[in-house]
């Protein structure tokens, strides 16, 4: 009778009631003590066996799916390099599933790429996560790409951090070749990087660098420790801010100047951090390193600052009716007011953000490096 009763029980129903605590003691009394325990043991053994079978089936299914995925991955890899594929990739190391060739870059990617070029030639293909990359490591091939086929290779991959506030849609760096992109490049070449503009700011750049050298000399005389990197960074910011806005935005004696320096520095750190979401697009949803989140906060602060300066300059131009500063901002505003189709007013803050980010690195590495070489040569003599 007990066997028939136990076999007729709904196992899932019994265990749900036991775990909920509403059936525990009633079950023992109804089945008269020990016989109830025998029934429960049989139920538990039957349930445990069934759960183990389910787990084995689950792991078997996962193993089959993983094997099939690896097979498809390697099959697609070889098909891409097949001579019958019109879009076949250059030679390169065999990528691992999921991660690709990321671990081949090592801690010094430039040295790792040089070693790979010895094995696979001056043009090789790498798989960085889910992103395909072509590495060119010879002078003739670099000239071929950058000079003869520059239009085909001018498009830059949009990183996840650049999509905040739709910056990539108004950025001269990340826009694909289009009318808007050509107009922005034309404006930069004519009013920002023009020889006349650079000549006009030459004396100002020389004066700022001389102020830096004088400051270092004074610190040496009084025995004060100097953070050369920080001082050069401040000088670079002031050079650029004077060219663009005719003001020193990195003034260390003001709270706004210190805040601006910290903001620019944070932007450089965030943009210089490799983002795993750029190599594995599925991770963009969760933003594991919080890079997009931090970029959004910093970009909003920067855009707000530039919009404030633009509004103040427009108000000043309206009051005076003339161009008193005659700097880059005045030139951009004049273009926007004369021909809004060539440069929209809403695009100017994004363009300024691109110019600041590019100008800081270039100026600090090229211009100040030459000045410091002259300075140390003078000291040795």
PDB file of C-alpha atoms in Angstrom, residues 75-313:
ATOM      1  CA  UNK A  75      35.436  27.570 -41.027  1.00  0.00           C
ATOM      2  CA  UNK A  76      34.527  31.227 -41.569  1.00  0.00           C
ATOM      3  CA  UNK A  77      38.128  32.220 -40.808  1.00  0.00           C
ATOM      4  CA  UNK A  78      39.536  29.932 -43.494  1.00  0.00           C
ATOM      5  CA  UNK A  79      36.851  30.935 -45.985  1.00  0.00           C
ATOM      6  CA  UNK A  80      37.815  34.596 -45.569  1.00  0.00           C
ATOM      7  CA  UNK A  81      41.378  33.710 -46.520  1.00  0.00           C
ATOM      8  CA  UNK A  82      40.331  31.455 -49.350  1.00  0.00           C
ATOM      9  CA  UNK A  83      41.530  32.530 -52.827  1.00  0.00           C
ATOM     10  CA  UNK A  84      37.933  32.181 -54.015  1.00  0.00           C
ATOM     11  CA  UNK A  85      36.759  34.851 -51.580  1.00  0.00           C
ATOM     12  CA  UNK A  86      36.793  38.306 -53.282  1.00  0.00           C
ATOM     13  CA  UNK A  87      37.174  39.966 -49.846  1.00  0.00           C
ATOM     14  CA  UNK A  88      39.870  37.696 -48.476  1.00  0.00           C
ATOM     15  CA  UNK A  89      42.081  39.118 -45.740  1.00  0.00           C
ATOM     16  CA  UNK A  90      45.883  39.338 -45.724  1.00  0.00           C
ATOM     17  CA  UNK A  91      47.847  36.593 -43.960  1.00  0.00           C
ATOM     18  CA  UNK A  92      47.942  36.595 -40.194  1.00  0.00           C
ATOM     19  CA  UNK A  93      48.064  34.420 -37.085  1.00  0.00           C
ATOM     20  CA  UNK A  94      45.212  32.009 -36.446  1.00  0.00           C
ATOM     21  CA  UNK A  95      42.796  33.671 -33.995  1.00  0.00           C
ATOM     22  CA  UNK A  96      41.472  31.972 -30.891  1.00  0.00           C
ATOM     23  CA  UNK A  97      37.706  31.673 -30.436  1.00  0.00           C
ATOM     24  CA  UNK A  98      36.052  34.774 -28.957  1.00  0.00           C
ATOM     25  CA  UNK A  99      39.259  36.663 -27.994  1.00  0.00           C
ATOM     26  CA  UNK A 100      40.949  36.429 -31.400  1.00  0.00           C
ATOM     27  CA  UNK A 101      44.568  37.665 -31.400  1.00  0.00           C
ATOM     28  CA  UNK A 102      44.268  40.159 -28.542  1.00  0.00           C
ATOM     29  CA  UNK A 103      46.767  38.333 -26.337  1.00  0.00           C
ATOM     30  CA  UNK A 104      49.388  38.454 -29.093  1.00  0.00           C
ATOM     31  CA  UNK A 105      49.676  42.229 -28.650  1.00  0.00           C
ATOM     32  CA  UNK A 106      51.245  41.901 -25.197  1.00  0.00           C
ATOM     33  CA  UNK A 107      52.257  44.808 -22.975  1.00  0.00           C
ATOM     34  CA  UNK A 108      54.198  46.482 -25.837  1.00  0.00           C
ATOM     35  CA  UNK A 109      51.983  46.259 -28.934  1.00  0.00           C
ATOM     36  CA  UNK A 110      54.448  48.040 -31.226  1.00  0.00           C
ATOM     37  CA  UNK A 111      57.133  45.436 -30.536  1.00  0.00           C
ATOM     38  CA  UNK A 112      54.659  42.562 -30.865  1.00  0.00           C
ATOM     39  CA  UNK A 113      53.406  43.896 -34.213  1.00  0.00           C
ATOM     40  CA  UNK A 114      56.986  44.246 -35.455  1.00  0.00           C
ATOM     41  CA  UNK A 115      57.626  40.585 -34.635  1.00  0.00           C
ATOM     42  CA  UNK A 116      54.389  39.520 -36.331  1.00  0.00           C
ATOM     43  CA  UNK A 117      55.362  41.515 -39.430  1.00  0.00           C
ATOM     44  CA  UNK A 118      58.574  39.490 -39.686  1.00  0.00           C
ATOM     45  CA  UNK A 119      56.513  36.311 -39.819  1.00  0.00           C
ATOM     46  CA  UNK A 120      53.543  37.403 -41.956  1.00  0.00           C
ATOM     47  CA  UNK A 121      54.844  40.314 -44.019  1.00  0.00           C
ATOM     48  CA  UNK A 122      54.319  44.098 -44.079  1.00  0.00           C
ATOM     49  CA  UNK A 123      50.531  43.715 -44.413  1.00  0.00           C
ATOM     50  CA  UNK A 124      48.868  41.331 -41.983  1.00  0.00           C
ATOM     51  CA  UNK A 125      45.408  40.738 -40.543  1.00  0.00           C
ATOM     52  CA  UNK A 126      44.523  40.431 -36.870  1.00  0.00           C
ATOM     53  CA  UNK A 127      41.293  39.549 -35.147  1.00  0.00           C
ATOM     54  CA  UNK A 128      40.890  41.668 -32.014  1.00  0.00           C
ATOM     55  CA  UNK A 129      37.861  40.175 -30.346  1.00  0.00           C
ATOM     56  CA  UNK A 130      35.130  40.567 -32.961  1.00  0.00           C
ATOM     57  CA  UNK A 131      36.953  43.379 -34.795  1.00  0.00           C
ATOM     58  CA  UNK A 132      39.123  42.739 -37.848  1.00  0.00           C
ATOM     59  CA  UNK A 133      42.255  44.887 -38.084  1.00  0.00           C
ATOM     60  CA  UNK A 134      44.811  45.319 -40.872  1.00  0.00           C
ATOM     61  CA  UNK A 135      48.365  46.170 -39.799  1.00  0.00           C
ATOM     62  CA  UNK A 136      50.671  48.004 -42.233  1.00  0.00           C
ATOM     63  CA  UNK A 137      54.299  48.113 -41.134  1.00  0.00           C
ATOM     64  CA  UNK A 138      56.393  49.184 -44.126  1.00  0.00           C
ATOM     65  CA  UNK A 139      57.119  52.610 -45.586  1.00  0.00           C
ATOM     66  CA  UNK A 140      56.053  51.774 -49.181  1.00  0.00           C
ATOM     67  CA  UNK A 141      52.733  50.309 -48.053  1.00  0.00           C
ATOM     68  CA  UNK A 142      52.125  53.234 -45.684  1.00  0.00           C
ATOM     69  CA  UNK A 143      52.640  55.673 -48.574  1.00  0.00           C
ATOM     70  CA  UNK A 144      50.270  53.604 -50.698  1.00  0.00           C
ATOM     71  CA  UNK A 145      47.547  53.848 -48.061  1.00  0.00           C
ATOM     72  CA  UNK A 146      48.061  57.398 -46.786  1.00  0.00           C
ATOM     73  CA  UNK A 147      48.866  59.127 -50.089  1.00  0.00           C
ATOM     74  CA  UNK A 148      47.367  57.233 -53.022  1.00  0.00           C
ATOM     75  CA  UNK A 149      44.311  55.724 -51.324  1.00  0.00           C
ATOM     76  CA  UNK A 150      43.771  58.195 -48.501  1.00  0.00           C
ATOM     77  CA  UNK A 151      40.095  58.733 -49.408  1.00  0.00           C
ATOM     78  CA  UNK A 152      39.338  55.027 -49.052  1.00  0.00           C
ATOM     79  CA  UNK A 153      41.054  54.804 -45.663  1.00  0.00           C
ATOM     80  CA  UNK A 154      39.940  58.153 -44.219  1.00  0.00           C
ATOM     81  CA  UNK A 155      37.002  56.644 -42.337  1.00  0.00           C
ATOM     82  CA  UNK A 156      37.808  55.926 -38.696  1.00  0.00           C
ATOM     83  CA  UNK A 157      36.117  53.292 -36.552  1.00  0.00           C
ATOM     84  CA  UNK A 158      33.684  54.922 -34.135  1.00  0.00           C
ATOM     85  CA  UNK A 159      34.640  53.939 -30.590  1.00  0.00           C
ATOM     86  CA  UNK A 160      31.964  53.556 -27.950  1.00  0.00           C
ATOM     87  CA  UNK A 161      33.121  56.568 -25.902  1.00  0.00           C
ATOM     88  CA  UNK A 162      32.697  58.919 -28.889  1.00  0.00           C
ATOM     89  CA  UNK A 163      28.976  58.172 -29.219  1.00  0.00           C
ATOM     90  CA  UNK A 164      28.028  60.118 -26.076  1.00  0.00           C
ATOM     91  CA  UNK A 165      25.882  63.194 -26.772  1.00  0.00           C
ATOM     92  CA  UNK A 166      25.992  62.119 -30.443  1.00  0.00           C
ATOM     93  CA  UNK A 167      29.511  63.530 -30.659  1.00  0.00           C
ATOM     94  CA  UNK A 168      30.444  61.130 -33.473  1.00  0.00           C
ATOM     95  CA  UNK A 169      27.777  62.736 -35.684  1.00  0.00           C
ATOM     96  CA  UNK A 170      29.409  66.179 -35.411  1.00  0.00           C
ATOM     97  CA  UNK A 171      33.055  65.201 -35.042  1.00  0.00           C
ATOM     98  CA  UNK A 172      35.582  65.842 -37.780  1.00  0.00           C
ATOM     99  CA  UNK A 173      37.471  62.826 -36.415  1.00  0.00           C
ATOM    100  CA  UNK A 174      34.697  60.225 -36.574  1.00  0.00           C
ATOM    101  CA  UNK A 175      32.436  61.463 -39.360  1.00  0.00           C
ATOM    102  CA  UNK A 176      32.535  59.329 -42.525  1.00  0.00           C
ATOM    103  CA  UNK A 177      33.486  61.089 -45.781  1.00  0.00           C
ATOM    104  CA  UNK A 178      30.505  63.302 -46.593  1.00  0.00           C
ATOM    105  CA  UNK A 179      29.608  66.907 -47.394  1.00  0.00           C
ATOM    106  CA  UNK A 180      29.496  67.807 -43.712  1.00  0.00           C
ATOM    107  CA  UNK A 181      32.881  66.229 -43.113  1.00  0.00           C
ATOM    108  CA  UNK A 182      34.451  68.039 -46.096  1.00  0.00           C
ATOM    109  CA  UNK A 183      33.046  71.383 -44.937  1.00  0.00           C
ATOM    110  CA  UNK A 184      34.510  70.905 -41.468  1.00  0.00           C
ATOM    111  CA  UNK A 185      37.894  69.944 -42.891  1.00  0.00           C
ATOM    112  CA  UNK A 186      37.823  72.983 -45.160  1.00  0.00           C
ATOM    113  CA  UNK A 187      37.071  75.250 -42.209  1.00  0.00           C
ATOM    114  CA  UNK A 188      39.922  73.750 -40.187  1.00  0.00           C
ATOM    115  CA  UNK A 189      42.417  74.079 -43.029  1.00  0.00           C
ATOM    116  CA  UNK A 190      41.395  77.665 -43.809  1.00  0.00           C
ATOM    117  CA  UNK A 191      40.925  79.166 -40.340  1.00  0.00           C
ATOM    118  CA  UNK A 192      42.626  76.936 -37.764  1.00  0.00           C
ATOM    119  CA  UNK A 193      45.671  75.403 -39.448  1.00  0.00           C
ATOM    120  CA  UNK A 194      46.238  78.159 -42.004  1.00  0.00           C
ATOM    121  CA  UNK A 195      49.765  79.583 -42.235  1.00  0.00           C
ATOM    122  CA  UNK A 196      48.472  83.082 -41.511  1.00  0.00           C
ATOM    123  CA  UNK A 197      46.739  81.903 -38.334  1.00  0.00           C
ATOM    124  CA  UNK A 198      49.829  80.060 -37.137  1.00  0.00           C
ATOM    125  CA  UNK A 199      52.071  83.036 -37.896  1.00  0.00           C
ATOM    126  CA  UNK A 200      49.727  85.342 -35.988  1.00  0.00           C
ATOM    127  CA  UNK A 201      50.000  83.189 -32.859  1.00  0.00           C
ATOM    128  CA  UNK A 202      53.738  82.528 -33.095  1.00  0.00           C
ATOM    129  CA  UNK A 203      54.733  85.348 -30.761  1.00  0.00           C
ATOM    130  CA  UNK A 204      52.133  84.297 -28.239  1.00  0.00           C
ATOM    131  CA  UNK A 205      53.376  80.693 -28.269  1.00  0.00           C
ATOM    132  CA  UNK A 206      56.944  81.836 -27.829  1.00  0.00           C
ATOM    133  CA  UNK A 207      55.958  84.032 -24.886  1.00  0.00           C
ATOM    134  CA  UNK A 208      54.092  81.214 -23.115  1.00  0.00           C
ATOM    135  CA  UNK A 209      56.990  78.801 -23.492  1.00  0.00           C
ATOM    136  CA  UNK A 210      59.401  81.470 -22.250  1.00  0.00           C
ATOM    137  CA  UNK A 211      57.190  81.966 -19.194  1.00  0.00           C
ATOM    138  CA  UNK A 212      57.430  78.249 -18.521  1.00  0.00           C
ATOM    139  CA  UNK A 213      61.221  78.249 -18.801  1.00  0.00           C
ATOM    140  CA  UNK A 214      61.477  81.292 -16.518  1.00  0.00           C
ATOM    141  CA  UNK A 215      59.257  79.565 -13.976  1.00  0.00           C
ATOM    142  CA  UNK A 216      61.489  76.477 -14.015  1.00  0.00           C
ATOM    143  CA  UNK A 217      64.608  78.664 -13.610  1.00  0.00           C
ATOM    144  CA  UNK A 218      63.057  80.386 -10.599  1.00  0.00           C
ATOM    145  CA  UNK A 219      62.118  77.068  -9.003  1.00  0.00           C
ATOM    146  CA  UNK A 220      65.681  75.831  -9.495  1.00  0.00           C
ATOM    147  CA  UNK A 221      67.099  78.921  -7.786  1.00  0.00           C
ATOM    148  CA  UNK A 222      64.884  78.576  -4.700  1.00  0.00           C
ATOM    149  CA  UNK A 223      65.118  74.780  -4.607  1.00  0.00           C
ATOM    150  CA  UNK A 224      61.452  74.030  -5.347  1.00  0.00           C
ATOM    151  CA  UNK A 225      60.476  70.719  -6.913  1.00  0.00           C
ATOM    152  CA  UNK A 226      58.946  71.139 -10.379  1.00  0.00           C
ATOM    153  CA  UNK A 227      56.523  68.724 -12.004  1.00  0.00           C
ATOM    154  CA  UNK A 228      57.682  69.188 -15.592  1.00  0.00           C
ATOM    155  CA  UNK A 229      54.819  67.161 -17.039  1.00  0.00           C
ATOM    156  CA  UNK A 230      52.178  69.197 -15.219  1.00  0.00           C
ATOM    157  CA  UNK A 231      53.801  72.535 -16.079  1.00  0.00           C
ATOM    158  CA  UNK A 232      54.092  71.590 -19.755  1.00  0.00           C
ATOM    159  CA  UNK A 233      50.453  70.471 -19.717  1.00  0.00           C
ATOM    160  CA  UNK A 234      49.356  73.837 -18.262  1.00  0.00           C
ATOM    161  CA  UNK A 235      51.389  75.726 -20.853  1.00  0.00           C
ATOM    162  CA  UNK A 236      49.880  73.693 -23.674  1.00  0.00           C
ATOM    163  CA  UNK A 237      46.352  74.378 -22.443  1.00  0.00           C
ATOM    164  CA  UNK A 238      47.005  78.110 -22.189  1.00  0.00           C
ATOM    165  CA  UNK A 239      48.525  78.231 -25.679  1.00  0.00           C
ATOM    166  CA  UNK A 240      45.502  76.504 -27.190  1.00  0.00           C
ATOM    167  CA  UNK A 241      42.923  78.432 -25.174  1.00  0.00           C
ATOM    168  CA  UNK A 242      44.509  81.735 -26.203  1.00  0.00           C
ATOM    169  CA  UNK A 243      44.518  80.719 -29.861  1.00  0.00           C
ATOM    170  CA  UNK A 244      40.873  79.685 -29.665  1.00  0.00           C
ATOM    171  CA  UNK A 245      39.371  82.078 -27.085  1.00  0.00           C
ATOM    172  CA  UNK A 246      42.049  84.708 -26.251  1.00  0.00           C
ATOM    173  CA  UNK A 247      42.024  83.699 -22.558  1.00  0.00           C
ATOM    174  CA  UNK A 248      44.096  81.517 -20.222  1.00  0.00           C
ATOM    175  CA  UNK A 249      41.731  78.700 -19.293  1.00  0.00           C
ATOM    176  CA  UNK A 250      44.381  76.840 -17.290  1.00  0.00           C
ATOM    177  CA  UNK A 251      45.145  79.624 -14.832  1.00  0.00           C
ATOM    178  CA  UNK A 252      46.424  77.825 -11.691  1.00  0.00           C
ATOM    179  CA  UNK A 253      45.420  80.763  -9.476  1.00  0.00           C
ATOM    180  CA  UNK A 254      41.692  80.397 -10.214  1.00  0.00           C
ATOM    181  CA  UNK A 255      39.232  77.670  -9.259  1.00  0.00           C
ATOM    182  CA  UNK A 256      37.792  77.562 -12.775  1.00  0.00           C
ATOM    183  CA  UNK A 257      41.290  77.130 -14.211  1.00  0.00           C
ATOM    184  CA  UNK A 258      42.045  74.189 -11.937  1.00  0.00           C
ATOM    185  CA  UNK A 259      38.667  72.629 -12.714  1.00  0.00           C
ATOM    186  CA  UNK A 260      39.274  73.009 -16.450  1.00  0.00           C
ATOM    187  CA  UNK A 261      42.700  71.366 -16.175  1.00  0.00           C
ATOM    188  CA  UNK A 262      41.265  68.425 -14.258  1.00  0.00           C
ATOM    189  CA  UNK A 263      38.489  68.038 -16.804  1.00  0.00           C
ATOM    190  CA  UNK A 264      40.897  67.997 -19.768  1.00  0.00           C
ATOM    191  CA  UNK A 265      43.189  65.567 -17.969  1.00  0.00           C
ATOM    192  CA  UNK A 266      40.297  63.222 -17.166  1.00  0.00           C
ATOM    193  CA  UNK A 267      39.202  63.312 -20.807  1.00  0.00           C
ATOM    194  CA  UNK A 268      42.693  62.315 -21.928  1.00  0.00           C
ATOM    195  CA  UNK A 269      42.787  59.456 -19.401  1.00  0.00           C
ATOM    196  CA  UNK A 270      39.346  58.130 -20.368  1.00  0.00           C
ATOM    197  CA  UNK A 271      40.000  58.372 -24.113  1.00  0.00           C
ATOM    198  CA  UNK A 272      43.396  56.729 -23.695  1.00  0.00           C
ATOM    199  CA  UNK A 273      42.022  53.722 -21.807  1.00  0.00           C
ATOM    200  CA  UNK A 274      41.439  50.642 -24.004  1.00  0.00           C
ATOM    201  CA  UNK A 275      37.742  49.820 -23.914  1.00  0.00           C
ATOM    202  CA  UNK A 276      36.856  46.139 -24.046  1.00  0.00           C
ATOM    203  CA  UNK A 277      33.426  47.078 -25.422  1.00  0.00           C
ATOM    204  CA  UNK A 278      35.098  48.298 -28.634  1.00  0.00           C
ATOM    205  CA  UNK A 279      36.342  44.762 -29.313  1.00  0.00           C
ATOM    206  CA  UNK A 280      33.236  42.929 -28.093  1.00  0.00           C
ATOM    207  CA  UNK A 281      30.182  44.948 -29.251  1.00  0.00           C
ATOM    208  CA  UNK A 282      27.775  42.899 -27.134  1.00  0.00           C
ATOM    209  CA  UNK A 283      29.361  44.428 -24.017  1.00  0.00           C
ATOM    210  CA  UNK A 284      28.367  47.960 -25.059  1.00  0.00           C
ATOM    211  CA  UNK A 285      24.990  47.375 -23.425  1.00  0.00           C
ATOM    212  CA  UNK A 286      26.485  46.931 -19.947  1.00  0.00           C
ATOM    213  CA  UNK A 287      29.544  49.214 -20.354  1.00  0.00           C
ATOM    214  CA  UNK A 288      31.735  47.034 -18.068  1.00  0.00           C
ATOM    215  CA  UNK A 289      34.522  49.611 -17.570  1.00  0.00           C
ATOM    216  CA  UNK A 290      32.100  52.546 -17.224  1.00  0.00           C
ATOM    217  CA  UNK A 291      34.065  54.378 -19.908  1.00  0.00           C
ATOM    218  CA  UNK A 292      30.986  55.556 -21.797  1.00  0.00           C
ATOM    219  CA  UNK A 293      29.420  56.731 -18.527  1.00  0.00           C
ATOM    220  CA  UNK A 294      32.484  58.789 -17.571  1.00  0.00           C
ATOM    221  CA  UNK A 295      32.853  60.115 -21.112  1.00  0.00           C
ATOM    222  CA  UNK A 296      29.263  61.332 -21.075  1.00  0.00           C
ATOM    223  CA  UNK A 297      29.790  63.286 -17.854  1.00  0.00           C
ATOM    224  CA  UNK A 298      33.023  64.891 -19.087  1.00  0.00           C
ATOM    225  CA  UNK A 299      31.672  65.645 -22.571  1.00  0.00           C
ATOM    226  CA  UNK A 300      28.593  67.336 -21.104  1.00  0.00           C
ATOM    227  CA  UNK A 301      30.808  69.572 -18.936  1.00  0.00           C
ATOM    228  CA  UNK A 302      33.010  70.469 -21.893  1.00  0.00           C
ATOM    229  CA  UNK A 303      30.109  71.191 -24.247  1.00  0.00           C
ATOM    230  CA  UNK A 304      28.433  73.319 -21.566  1.00  0.00           C
ATOM    231  CA  UNK A 305      31.629  75.349 -21.090  1.00  0.00           C
ATOM    232  CA  UNK A 306      32.056  75.926 -24.827  1.00  0.00           C
ATOM    233  CA  UNK A 307      28.390  76.872 -25.268  1.00  0.00           C
ATOM    234  CA  UNK A 308      28.742  79.421 -22.463  1.00  0.00           C
ATOM    235  CA  UNK A 309      31.793  80.971 -24.130  1.00  0.00           C
ATOM    236  CA  UNK A 310      30.003  81.018 -27.498  1.00  0.00           C
ATOM    237  CA  UNK A 311      26.962  82.765 -26.003  1.00  0.00           C
ATOM    238  CA  UNK A 312      29.172  85.355 -24.302  1.00  0.00           C
ATOM    239  CA  UNK A 313      31.078  86.017 -27.520  1.00  0.00           C
TER     240      UNK A 313
END
